[in-house]
Amino acid sequence: MVTETISTMEKTEVPHVLFFPFPAQGHIKPFLSLAELLSHAGFQATFINTEHNHHRLLHNNDIHNRFPKFQFKSIPDGLPPDHPRSGPLYIRDLFRSSRVSFRPALRELLTSLKEEKGPCQLPKCIIADGIMSFSIDVAEEFEIPTIFFRTYSAHCLWIYFHFSQLIEEGEVPFQDENLDQPISCIPGLENVLRRRDLPRIRRFENADDPMLQFFIRETSVLTRATGLILNTVNEIEGPMITRLGSFFKKVYAIGPLHALKSRINENSSSSSTSSDGILWKEDKKCLKWLDSKPSRSVLYVSFGSLINLSGEQILELLHGLANSEKSFLWVIRPDLIVGDATIGDILKEQETGRMERGLIVSWAPQEEVLSHPAIGGFLTHSGWNSTLESIVAGVPMICWPQISDQQVNSRCVSDIWKVGFDMKDTCDRSIVEKLVRELMDNNREEMMESANKLAMLARDSIKEDGSSCINLEKLIQDIKSMSS
């Protein structure tokens, strides 16, 4: 259906869409995938990055070949040049600086586009990140429709819509230290959530905490938009998507975007690749290492592009992995470890031979790794992109969430979809060893059966008659109607 639209769209009409993601890899990646899909449909794409991330994008990608129809624009992120730009503090500082520097930068950019001639004049639609609500204020000044793209799961967004209610009911802030206390006031999730499963911001001690109130405001503003885009699947998150429909004029569930983009690329003459790197240089030598391993014998370990870990946490994970006696491929970014210790220092202290089953790389082509037949499990931070990529690949997970929506995702993986284990709020070598053995040996068949069923739902959704493909077609047509 989308393929037909791409081939039959009138070439005289070129809708111009401006994409404005929050400046973190977990947000930029799905935004780029969506921009590629709309570019295939004949749209002109202008993509906004911060100057820092644009430099990294140029350094790690041949963007002119990878994104030939894109116009990239960059704006300052408002942070000092020596800011480390990693870890949870980076996100906090970005939230603060975005309120000050991004609004005037977007206004200035739209003013310059308005004065341009040709295909890259003022956009007919802005697709903005759902945690940058100021975008709709600026867009309304220029009378441009806005569609928000929330890069979290539907379950997580539904919980965000109930943070005020959690405060009113006395559920947040917590009255004691019992993190296993059930949360009962969120419709549809009464028998699922515990305190520890709420997004990380739930652990603030004061209901008036600025960051907590920030997210409450950001979520409420979403409903002003023309529509909401979610990188998810109706057949997997249908009940939550239906509930969110009560807040929005239109909801477009068009995930998994990475898989939908790959399928449409296969059916077109596009030269775009499925590279995951974007802001990091990939080490593809690990794929040859995987080629030498038996089927389903390797545990893939990666904690995403943002979180930081202490040397002690790395040691506990390392001992747990080594003691499990399973082969593992571990992504350790150069900026992953806080403090003076390096991974080289930590490895020197280990017994000879403890790492003989493992391979450490600085960044991996994750989609290719997860689809490799040697991979039997994924120890993950439960970021939504990683969760979706693991679901599509049919790989069961051990979830060790740290920030943001990851606590919600890990609960969904373990207790709703039953395709993995939830290891949140602990980092102990004996637990790591136990769960790796459970995932790779003791519960292997049961986990694989559940993972394969979920993978089938995700893969079916991106077929021509699948729900995500149909919803993408609706989005394309609705944006075209804005241009006419």
Tab-separated table of C-alpha atoms in Angstrom:
chain	number	residue	atom	x	y	z
A	1	MET	CA	0.000	0.000	0.000
A	2	VAL	CA	2.779	2.457	0.963
A	3	THR	CA	4.820	1.225	-1.997
A	4	GLU	CA	1.926	2.049	-4.309
A	5	THR	CA	1.645	5.524	-2.809
A	6	ILE	CA	5.339	6.132	-3.371
A	7	SER	CA	5.091	5.178	-7.039
A	8	THR	CA	1.844	7.009	-7.822
A	9	MET	CA	2.108	10.237	-5.816
A	10	GLU	CA	1.865	13.275	-8.029
A	11	LYS	CA	5.363	14.656	-8.459
A	12	THR	CA	4.085	18.200	-8.754
A	13	GLU	CA	3.120	18.225	-5.072
A	14	VAL	CA	6.096	18.040	-2.706
A	15	PRO	CA	4.952	18.468	0.900
A	16	HIS	CA	7.706	19.882	3.075
A	17	VAL	CA	7.953	18.421	6.596
A	18	LEU	CA	10.262	19.662	9.325
A	19	PHE	CA	11.505	17.069	11.852
A	20	PHE	CA	12.568	18.238	15.302
A	21	PRO	CA	13.759	15.428	17.626
A	22	PHE	CA	15.030	15.768	21.172
A	23	PRO	CA	18.857	15.727	20.822
A	24	ALA	CA	19.614	12.189	22.054
A	25	GLN	CA	20.375	9.132	19.909
A	26	GLY	CA	17.317	7.212	21.176
A	27	HIS	CA	15.135	10.008	19.787
A	28	ILE	CA	17.131	10.928	16.687
A	29	LYS	CA	17.200	7.369	15.341
A	30	PRO	CA	13.405	6.794	15.063
A	31	PHE	CA	12.972	10.355	13.781
A	32	LEU	CA	15.462	9.645	10.981
A	33	SER	CA	13.650	6.415	10.139
A	34	LEU	CA	10.333	8.266	9.913
A	35	ALA	CA	11.908	11.033	7.838
A	36	GLU	CA	13.282	8.405	5.427
A	37	LEU	CA	9.849	6.812	5.076
A	38	LEU	CA	8.195	10.140	4.257
A	39	SER	CA	11.057	10.974	1.911
A	40	HIS	CA	10.293	7.725	0.039
A	41	ALA	CA	6.720	8.980	-0.253
A	42	GLY	CA	7.971	12.048	-2.122
A	43	PHE	CA	8.155	14.493	0.780
A	44	GLN	CA	10.858	17.127	1.274
A	45	ALA	CA	12.488	16.664	4.705
A	46	THR	CA	14.237	19.268	6.809
A	47	PHE	CA	15.884	17.698	9.867
A	48	ILE	CA	16.993	19.706	12.893
A	49	ASN	CA	19.916	18.608	15.073
A	50	THR	CA	21.954	20.426	17.672
A	51	GLU	CA	25.330	21.613	16.428
A	52	HIS	CA	27.053	19.015	18.646
A	53	ASN	CA	24.987	16.110	17.284
A	54	HIS	CA	25.187	17.350	13.707
A	55	HIS	CA	28.973	17.272	13.960
A	56	ARG	CA	28.804	13.683	15.259
A	57	LEU	CA	26.383	12.733	12.494
A	58	LEU	CA	28.782	14.096	9.868
A	59	HIS	CA	31.731	12.351	11.513
A	60	ASN	CA	30.105	8.905	11.636
A	61	ASN	CA	27.990	8.884	8.465
A	62	ASP	CA	28.121	9.789	4.806
A	63	ILE	CA	24.888	11.718	5.219
A	64	HIS	CA	24.742	12.970	1.625
A	65	ASN	CA	24.554	9.388	0.338
A	66	ARG	CA	22.567	8.022	3.235
A	67	PHE	CA	20.007	10.841	3.284
A	68	PRO	CA	20.162	12.358	-0.222
A	69	LYS	CA	16.784	14.102	-0.041
A	70	PHE	CA	17.276	15.652	3.402
A	71	GLN	CA	18.126	19.199	4.298
A	72	PHE	CA	19.955	19.231	7.659
A	73	LYS	CA	19.829	22.296	9.900
A	74	SER	CA	21.602	22.722	13.227
A	75	ILE	CA	20.970	24.880	16.273
A	76	PRO	CA	22.944	25.455	19.516
A	77	ASP	CA	22.090	23.185	22.445
A	78	GLY	CA	22.703	25.961	24.976
A	79	LEU	CA	25.306	23.956	26.915
A	80	PRO	CA	28.927	25.017	27.531
A	81	PRO	CA	31.579	23.551	25.193
A	82	ASP	CA	33.175	21.472	27.983
A	83	HIS	CA	29.916	19.774	29.005
A	84	PRO	CA	30.438	15.947	28.900
A	85	ARG	CA	27.108	15.426	27.106
A	86	SER	CA	26.483	11.948	28.472
A	87	GLY	CA	24.647	10.365	31.378
A	88	PRO	CA	21.428	11.324	33.215
A	89	LEU	CA	22.781	14.793	34.141
A	90	TYR	CA	23.172	15.526	30.437
A	91	ILE	CA	19.476	14.847	29.870
A	92	ARG	CA	18.521	17.020	32.849
A	93	ASP	CA	20.692	19.871	31.563
A	94	LEU	CA	19.282	19.456	28.044
A	95	PHE	CA	15.735	19.759	29.361
A	96	ARG	CA	16.679	23.022	31.043
A	97	SER	CA	18.626	24.484	28.139
A	98	SER	CA	15.982	23.485	25.595
A	99	ARG	CA	13.425	25.676	27.330
A	100	VAL	CA	15.717	28.671	26.888
A	101	SER	CA	17.667	28.188	23.649
A	102	PHE	CA	15.548	25.944	21.397
A	103	ARG	CA	12.432	28.105	21.196
A	104	PRO	CA	14.122	31.213	19.708
A	105	ALA	CA	16.324	28.996	17.505
A	106	LEU	CA	13.248	27.281	16.018
A	107	ARG	CA	11.534	30.622	15.493
A	108	GLU	CA	14.618	32.002	13.729
A	109	LEU	CA	14.872	28.899	11.529
A	110	LEU	CA	11.224	29.082	10.465
A	111	THR	CA	11.620	32.770	9.694
A	112	SER	CA	14.592	32.020	7.425
A	113	LEU	CA	12.705	29.187	5.692
A	114	LYS	CA	9.744	31.485	5.125
A	115	GLU	CA	11.992	33.819	3.175
A	116	GLU	CA	13.498	31.056	1.025
A	117	LYS	CA	12.416	30.190	-2.499
A	118	GLY	CA	12.130	26.647	-3.841
A	119	PRO	CA	11.222	23.319	-2.206
A	120	CYS	CA	12.663	24.148	1.241
A	121	GLN	CA	10.453	27.060	2.061
A	122	LEU	CA	8.207	27.130	5.129
A	123	PRO	CA	7.116	23.559	5.985
A	124	LYS	CA	3.496	22.446	5.710
A	125	CYS	CA	3.839	20.323	8.840
A	126	ILE	CA	6.182	20.049	11.826
A	127	ILE	CA	6.760	16.641	13.414
A	128	ALA	CA	8.183	17.506	16.817
A	129	ASP	CA	9.396	15.440	19.723
A	130	GLY	CA	6.746	14.917	22.370
A	131	ILE	CA	9.022	16.231	25.120
A	132	MET	CA	9.553	19.588	23.404
A	133	SER	CA	6.085	21.060	23.736
A	134	PHE	CA	7.255	24.615	23.045
A	135	SER	CA	7.437	23.553	19.376
A	136	ILE	CA	3.685	23.873	19.012
A	137	ASP	CA	3.741	27.431	20.408
A	138	VAL	CA	6.240	28.469	17.740
A	139	ALA	CA	4.455	26.494	15.014
A	140	GLU	CA	1.155	28.223	15.812
A	141	GLU	CA	2.828	31.614	15.329
A	142	PHE	CA	3.545	30.527	11.735
A	143	GLU	CA	0.175	28.753	11.354
A	144	ILE	CA	1.866	25.394	10.767
A	145	PRO	CA	0.126	22.185	11.915
A	146	THR	CA	2.104	20.128	14.450
A	147	ILE	CA	2.130	16.370	14.939
A	148	PHE	CA	3.925	15.168	18.050
A	149	PHE	CA	6.083	12.052	17.905
A	150	ARG	CA	6.472	10.394	21.304
A	151	THR	CA	9.393	7.984	21.099
A	152	TYR	CA	8.278	6.036	24.201
A	153	SER	CA	5.946	3.048	24.383
A	154	ALA	CA	2.185	3.545	24.542
A	155	HIS	CA	2.201	2.002	28.036
A	156	CYS	CA	4.689	4.591	29.255
A	157	LEU	CA	2.831	7.535	27.724
A	158	TRP	CA	-0.432	6.331	29.287
A	159	ILE	CA	1.314	6.335	32.686
A	160	TYR	CA	2.620	9.866	32.100
A	161	PHE	CA	-0.947	11.029	31.532
A	162	HIS	CA	-1.745	9.825	35.049
A	163	PHE	CA	1.071	11.439	37.017
A	164	SER	CA	-1.229	14.146	38.369
A	165	GLN	CA	-3.631	11.442	39.483
A	166	LEU	CA	-0.782	9.530	41.132
A	167	ILE	CA	0.012	12.664	43.132
A	168	GLU	CA	-3.651	13.296	44.013
A	169	GLU	CA	-4.074	9.681	45.170
A	170	GLY	CA	-0.976	9.921	47.345
A	171	GLU	CA	0.877	7.275	45.329
A	172	VAL	CA	3.668	9.747	44.426
A	173	PRO	CA	5.873	10.734	46.200
A	174	PHE	CA	6.227	7.367	47.954
A	175	GLN	CA	5.295	7.320	51.616
A	176	ASP	CA	7.780	4.547	52.482
A	177	GLU	CA	10.570	2.460	50.957
A	178	ASN	CA	8.407	-0.470	49.815
A	179	LEU	CA	9.020	-0.386	46.058
A	180	ASP	CA	6.940	-3.538	45.536
A	181	GLN	CA	3.755	-1.775	46.675
A	182	PRO	CA	1.158	-2.164	43.857
A	183	ILE	CA	-0.017	0.911	41.943
A	184	SER	CA	-3.788	0.709	41.584
A	185	CYS	CA	-5.010	4.026	40.191
A	186	ILE	CA	-3.916	3.744	36.519
A	187	PRO	CA	-6.770	2.284	34.427
A	188	GLY	CA	-5.838	-0.842	32.529
A	189	LEU	CA	-2.697	-1.447	34.588
A	190	GLU	CA	-4.184	-2.038	38.045
A	191	ASN	CA	-2.720	-5.522	38.457
A	192	VAL	CA	0.544	-4.912	36.636
A	193	LEU	CA	2.533	-2.018	38.078
A	194	ARG	CA	4.496	-1.721	41.293
A	195	ARG	CA	6.125	1.464	42.550
A	196	ARG	CA	9.459	0.363	41.130
A	197	ASP	CA	7.889	0.028	37.656
A	198	LEU	CA	6.947	3.696	37.321
A	199	PRO	CA	9.229	5.925	35.228
A	200	ARG	CA	12.350	7.025	37.080
A	201	ILE	CA	10.970	10.477	37.861
A	202	ARG	CA	8.539	8.854	40.310
A	203	ARG	CA	11.325	8.723	42.933
A	204	PHE	CA	11.375	12.459	43.542
A	205	GLU	CA	10.616	13.233	47.170
A	206	ASN	CA	8.517	16.326	46.491
A	207	ALA	CA	5.400	16.534	44.315
A	208	ASP	CA	6.439	20.065	43.357
A	209	ASP	CA	9.801	18.934	42.015
A	210	PRO	CA	10.501	20.950	38.828
A	211	MET	CA	11.342	17.899	36.700
A	212	LEU	CA	8.199	16.043	37.763
A	213	GLN	CA	6.057	19.084	37.002
A	214	PHE	CA	7.931	19.543	33.705
A	215	PHE	CA	6.837	16.112	32.488
A	216	ILE	CA	3.265	16.662	33.641
A	217	ARG	CA	3.112	19.906	31.628
A	218	GLU	CA	4.830	18.398	28.587
A	219	THR	CA	2.342	15.526	28.492
A	220	SER	CA	-0.717	17.755	28.787
A	221	VAL	CA	0.438	19.960	25.880
A	222	LEU	CA	0.578	16.943	23.549
A	223	THR	CA	-3.197	17.000	23.162
A	224	ARG	CA	-3.078	20.346	21.335
A	225	ALA	CA	-1.442	18.727	18.308
A	226	THR	CA	-3.098	17.594	15.097
A	227	GLY	CA	-2.090	14.031	15.930
A	228	LEU	CA	0.255	11.713	17.782
A	229	ILE	CA	2.814	9.339	16.245
A	230	LEU	CA	3.955	6.279	18.199
A	231	ASN	CA	6.745	3.877	17.270
A	232	THR	CA	4.744	0.827	18.285
A	233	VAL	CA	2.404	-1.908	17.072
A	234	ASN	CA	-1.380	-2.076	17.461
A	235	GLU	CA	-1.289	-5.839	17.965
A	236	ILE	CA	1.229	-5.490	20.824
A	237	GLU	CA	0.075	-2.314	22.615
A	238	GLY	CA	-3.487	-2.096	21.326
A	239	PRO	CA	-5.303	-1.540	24.667
A	240	MET	CA	-3.033	1.388	25.609
A	241	ILE	CA	-3.204	2.885	22.092
A	242	THR	CA	-7.021	2.755	22.262
A	243	ARG	CA	-6.994	4.508	25.635
A	244	LEU	CA	-4.648	7.204	24.334
A	245	GLY	CA	-7.131	7.795	21.521
A	246	SER	CA	-9.379	9.498	24.068
A	247	PHE	CA	-6.824	12.341	24.315
A	248	PHE	CA	-5.917	12.802	20.646
A	249	LYS	CA	-7.675	13.561	17.375
A	250	LYS	CA	-5.575	10.889	15.637
A	251	VAL	CA	-3.020	8.321	16.797
A	252	TYR	CA	-0.651	6.772	14.257
A	253	ALA	CA	0.964	3.538	15.515
A	254	ILE	CA	3.592	2.960	12.816
A	255	GLY	CA	6.260	0.801	14.453
A	256	PRO	CA	8.614	-0.871	14.550
A	257	LEU	CA	9.998	1.967	12.427
A	258	HIS	CA	13.416	0.403	11.895
A	259	ALA	CA	11.801	-2.725	10.443
A	260	LEU	CA	9.239	-0.832	8.372
A	261	LYS	CA	11.995	1.357	6.935
A	262	SER	CA	14.096	-1.702	6.071
A	263	ARG	CA	11.196	-3.400	4.284
A	264	ILE	CA	10.357	-0.349	2.194
A	265	ASN	CA	14.041	0.202	1.386
A	266	GLU	CA	14.163	-3.351	0.050
A	267	ASN	CA	11.221	-2.588	-2.248
A	268	SER	CA	12.669	0.659	-3.577
A	269	SER	CA	15.795	1.799	-5.346
A	270	SER	CA	16.982	3.591	-2.221
A	271	SER	CA	20.649	3.386	-1.327
A	272	SER	CA	19.883	3.965	2.338
A	273	THR	CA	21.443	1.511	4.754
A	274	SER	CA	20.092	0.041	7.967
A	275	SER	CA	23.074	1.265	9.974
A	276	ASP	CA	22.416	1.914	13.649
A	277	GLY	CA	25.482	4.066	14.240
A	278	ILE	CA	24.146	7.566	13.617
A	279	LEU	CA	26.145	9.239	16.428
A	280	TRP	CA	28.587	6.351	17.094
A	281	LYS	CA	31.077	4.564	14.854
A	282	GLU	CA	30.169	0.869	14.624
A	283	ASP	CA	32.602	-2.002	15.039
A	284	LYS	CA	31.358	-4.566	12.527
A	285	LYS	CA	34.181	-7.023	13.215
A	286	CYS	CA	31.983	-8.473	15.943
A	287	LEU	CA	29.749	-9.987	13.230
A	288	LYS	CA	32.621	-12.219	12.086
A	289	TRP	CA	33.180	-13.245	15.716
A	290	LEU	CA	29.498	-14.184	15.948
A	291	ASP	CA	29.825	-16.244	12.776
A	292	SER	CA	32.136	-18.596	14.672
A	293	LYS	CA	29.610	-19.248	17.467
A	294	PRO	CA	26.888	-21.922	17.647
A	295	SER	CA	23.233	-21.009	17.215
A	296	ARG	CA	21.626	-19.207	20.178
A	297	SER	CA	24.824	-19.479	22.236
A	298	VAL	CA	25.788	-15.804	22.733
A	299	LEU	CA	24.332	-13.208	25.097
A	300	TYR	CA	24.390	-9.676	23.669
A	301	VAL	CA	24.952	-6.956	26.286
A	302	SER	CA	24.351	-3.257	25.670
A	303	PHE	CA	23.083	-0.417	27.843
A	304	GLY	CA	22.407	2.177	25.183
A	305	SER	CA	23.924	5.519	24.308
A	306	LEU	CA	23.400	7.582	27.465
A	307	ILE	CA	23.662	5.857	30.835
A	308	ASN	CA	26.836	5.784	32.931
A	309	LEU	CA	27.984	2.920	35.167
A	310	SER	CA	30.469	2.785	38.021
A	311	GLY	CA	33.495	0.527	38.022
A	312	GLU	CA	31.825	-1.536	40.751
A	313	GLN	CA	28.747	-2.109	38.601
A	314	ILE	CA	30.908	-3.139	35.649
A	315	LEU	CA	32.729	-5.619	37.890
A	316	GLU	CA	29.498	-7.198	39.156
A	317	LEU	CA	28.189	-7.561	35.616
A	318	LEU	CA	31.505	-8.934	34.399
A	319	HIS	CA	31.696	-11.553	37.145
A	320	GLY	CA	28.079	-12.570	36.597
A	321	LEU	CA	28.632	-12.994	32.859
A	322	ALA	CA	31.870	-14.926	33.331
A	323	ASN	CA	30.360	-17.183	36.002
A	324	SER	CA	27.413	-18.032	33.734
A	325	GLU	CA	29.911	-19.721	31.401
A	326	LYS	CA	28.081	-18.296	28.372
A	327	SER	CA	29.675	-16.460	25.480
A	328	PHE	CA	28.854	-12.768	25.421
A	329	LEU	CA	29.258	-9.721	23.200
A	330	TRP	CA	29.359	-6.564	25.320
A	331	VAL	CA	29.108	-2.962	24.073
A	332	ILE	CA	31.126	-0.680	26.359
A	333	ARG	CA	31.131	2.913	25.104
A	334	PRO	CA	34.240	5.035	25.789
A	335	ASP	CA	32.120	7.241	28.093
A	336	LEU	CA	30.152	4.436	29.792
A	337	ILE	CA	32.245	4.187	32.981
A	338	VAL	CA	32.266	7.110	35.424
A	339	GLY	CA	35.327	7.865	37.518
A	340	ASP	CA	38.966	7.222	36.765
A	341	ALA	CA	38.680	3.492	35.995
A	342	THR	CA	38.723	2.281	32.383
A	343	ILE	CA	37.576	-1.041	31.036
A	344	GLY	CA	41.242	-1.859	30.410
A	345	ASP	CA	42.048	-1.277	34.091
A	346	ILE	CA	39.100	-3.411	35.185
A	347	LEU	CA	40.031	-6.298	32.877
A	348	LYS	CA	43.652	-6.311	34.076
A	349	GLU	CA	42.424	-7.140	37.583
A	350	GLN	CA	40.535	-10.226	36.456
A	351	GLU	CA	41.762	-13.808	36.585
A	352	THR	CA	43.418	-15.076	33.428
A	353	GLY	CA	40.843	-16.637	31.155
A	354	ARG	CA	37.756	-14.961	32.647
A	355	MET	CA	37.187	-13.054	29.408
A	356	GLU	CA	37.940	-15.897	27.009
A	357	ARG	CA	34.232	-16.321	26.203
A	358	GLY	CA	33.578	-12.620	25.789
A	359	LEU	CA	34.145	-9.890	23.234
A	360	ILE	CA	33.987	-6.170	24.089
A	361	VAL	CA	33.357	-3.505	21.429
A	362	SER	CA	32.807	0.248	21.709
A	363	TRP	CA	29.638	0.183	19.573
A	364	ALA	CA	27.895	-2.539	17.588
A	365	PRO	CA	25.497	-2.653	14.614
A	366	GLN	CA	22.701	-3.663	16.965
A	367	GLU	CA	20.006	-4.568	14.453
A	368	GLU	CA	22.412	-6.901	12.643
A	369	VAL	CA	23.694	-8.361	15.909
A	370	LEU	CA	20.224	-9.137	17.239
A	371	SER	CA	19.216	-10.822	13.992
A	372	HIS	CA	22.362	-12.987	13.949
A	373	PRO	CA	21.588	-16.697	14.546
A	374	ALA	CA	24.294	-16.915	17.252
A	375	ILE	CA	22.423	-14.527	19.560
A	376	GLY	CA	20.315	-16.274	22.196
A	377	GLY	CA	19.520	-13.388	24.561
A	378	PHE	CA	19.903	-9.671	25.205
A	379	LEU	CA	20.955	-8.029	28.498
A	380	THR	CA	19.569	-4.533	27.925
A	381	HIS	CA	18.797	-1.200	29.581
A	382	SER	CA	15.276	-1.538	28.124
A	383	GLY	CA	15.318	1.593	26.016
A	384	TRP	CA	12.323	1.524	23.691
A	385	ASN	CA	14.385	1.268	20.484
A	386	SER	CA	16.376	-1.662	21.879
A	387	THR	CA	13.200	-3.324	23.153
A	388	LEU	CA	11.532	-3.089	19.739
A	389	GLU	CA	14.637	-4.313	17.920
A	390	SER	CA	14.838	-7.314	20.241
A	391	ILE	CA	11.123	-8.050	19.760
A	392	VAL	CA	11.424	-7.968	15.951
A	393	ALA	CA	14.454	-10.267	16.091
A	394	GLY	CA	12.648	-12.701	18.406
A	395	VAL	CA	15.371	-12.425	21.074
A	396	PRO	CA	14.346	-12.774	24.759
A	397	MET	CA	15.676	-10.188	27.205
A	398	ILE	CA	17.125	-9.602	30.646
A	399	CYS	CA	16.113	-6.053	31.518
A	400	TRP	CA	18.257	-3.779	33.676
A	401	PRO	CA	16.559	-0.355	33.357
A	402	GLN	CA	18.180	2.846	34.595
A	403	ILE	CA	16.378	6.012	33.479
A	404	SER	CA	13.276	7.490	31.913
A	405	ASP	CA	10.762	5.025	30.403
A	406	GLN	CA	12.987	1.994	30.855
A	407	GLN	CA	11.346	0.872	34.116
A	408	VAL	CA	7.970	0.632	32.356
A	409	ASN	CA	9.391	-1.211	29.345
A	410	SER	CA	11.108	-3.818	31.504
A	411	ARG	CA	7.848	-4.570	33.342
A	412	CYS	CA	6.037	-4.995	30.020
A	413	VAL	CA	8.751	-7.373	28.797
A	414	SER	CA	8.604	-9.555	31.892
A	415	ASP	CA	4.969	-9.490	33.026
A	416	ILE	CA	2.799	-8.468	30.064
A	417	TRP	CA	4.577	-9.904	27.019
A	418	LYS	CA	6.555	-12.546	28.976
A	419	VAL	CA	9.608	-12.418	26.730
A	420	GLY	CA	12.228	-11.853	29.401
A	421	PHE	CA	13.237	-11.182	32.993
A	422	ASP	CA	13.205	-7.908	34.933
A	423	MET	CA	16.411	-7.238	36.915
A	424	LYS	CA	15.670	-3.629	37.882
A	425	ASP	CA	17.080	-2.045	41.040
A	426	THR	CA	19.811	-4.638	41.540
A	427	CYS	CA	23.321	-5.270	40.264
A	428	ASP	CA	24.648	-8.421	41.847
A	429	ARG	CA	26.894	-10.983	40.171
A	430	SER	CA	24.939	-13.953	41.512
A	431	ILE	CA	21.651	-12.580	40.134
A	432	VAL	CA	23.260	-11.822	36.767
A	433	GLU	CA	24.644	-15.358	36.582
A	434	LYS	CA	21.302	-16.896	37.606
A	435	LEU	CA	19.225	-14.929	35.090
A	436	VAL	CA	21.639	-15.540	32.224
A	437	ARG	CA	21.453	-19.284	32.875
A	438	GLU	CA	17.654	-19.107	33.201
A	439	LEU	CA	17.345	-17.238	29.909
A	440	MET	CA	19.862	-19.266	27.920
A	441	ASP	CA	19.235	-22.740	29.374
A	442	ASN	CA	16.446	-23.442	31.876
A	443	ASN	CA	13.636	-21.421	30.258
A	444	ARG	CA	15.027	-21.393	26.738
A	445	GLU	CA	12.144	-23.106	24.934
A	446	GLU	CA	9.403	-21.268	26.823
A	447	MET	CA	11.041	-17.871	26.289
A	448	MET	CA	11.737	-18.536	22.624
A	449	GLU	CA	8.131	-19.554	22.019
A	450	SER	CA	6.856	-16.283	23.533
A	451	ALA	CA	9.509	-14.242	21.720
A	452	ASN	CA	8.674	-15.840	18.360
A	453	LYS	CA	4.955	-15.109	18.796
A	454	LEU	CA	5.651	-11.454	19.587
A	455	ALA	CA	8.113	-11.194	16.710
A	456	MET	CA	5.460	-12.515	14.321
A	457	LEU	CA	3.012	-9.805	15.428
A	458	ALA	CA	5.632	-7.102	14.880
A	459	ARG	CA	6.685	-8.448	11.470
A	460	ASP	CA	3.099	-8.876	10.288
A	461	SER	CA	2.349	-5.249	11.191
A	462	ILE	CA	4.833	-3.935	8.609
A	463	LYS	CA	3.541	-6.005	5.686
A	464	GLU	CA	1.611	-4.111	3.001
A	465	ASP	CA	-1.714	-4.999	4.605
A	466	GLY	CA	-0.352	-4.769	8.167
A	467	SER	CA	-1.597	-2.281	10.751
A	468	SER	CA	1.563	-0.164	10.876
A	469	CYS	CA	1.795	0.065	7.109
A	470	ILE	CA	-1.859	1.118	6.901
A	471	ASN	CA	-1.327	3.722	9.632
A	472	LEU	CA	1.722	5.104	7.832
A	473	GLU	CA	-0.424	5.475	4.717
A	474	LYS	CA	-2.983	7.412	6.766
A	475	LEU	CA	-0.241	9.693	8.074
A	476	ILE	CA	1.050	10.311	4.541
A	477	GLN	CA	-2.413	11.189	3.266
A	478	ASP	CA	-3.181	13.446	6.229
A	479	ILE	CA	0.046	15.407	5.761
A	480	LYS	CA	-0.678	15.723	2.029
A	481	SER	CA	-4.096	17.145	2.869
A	482	MET	CA	-2.364	19.807	4.974
A	483	SER	CA	-0.396	20.831	1.888
A	484	SER	CA	-3.342	21.100	-0.496
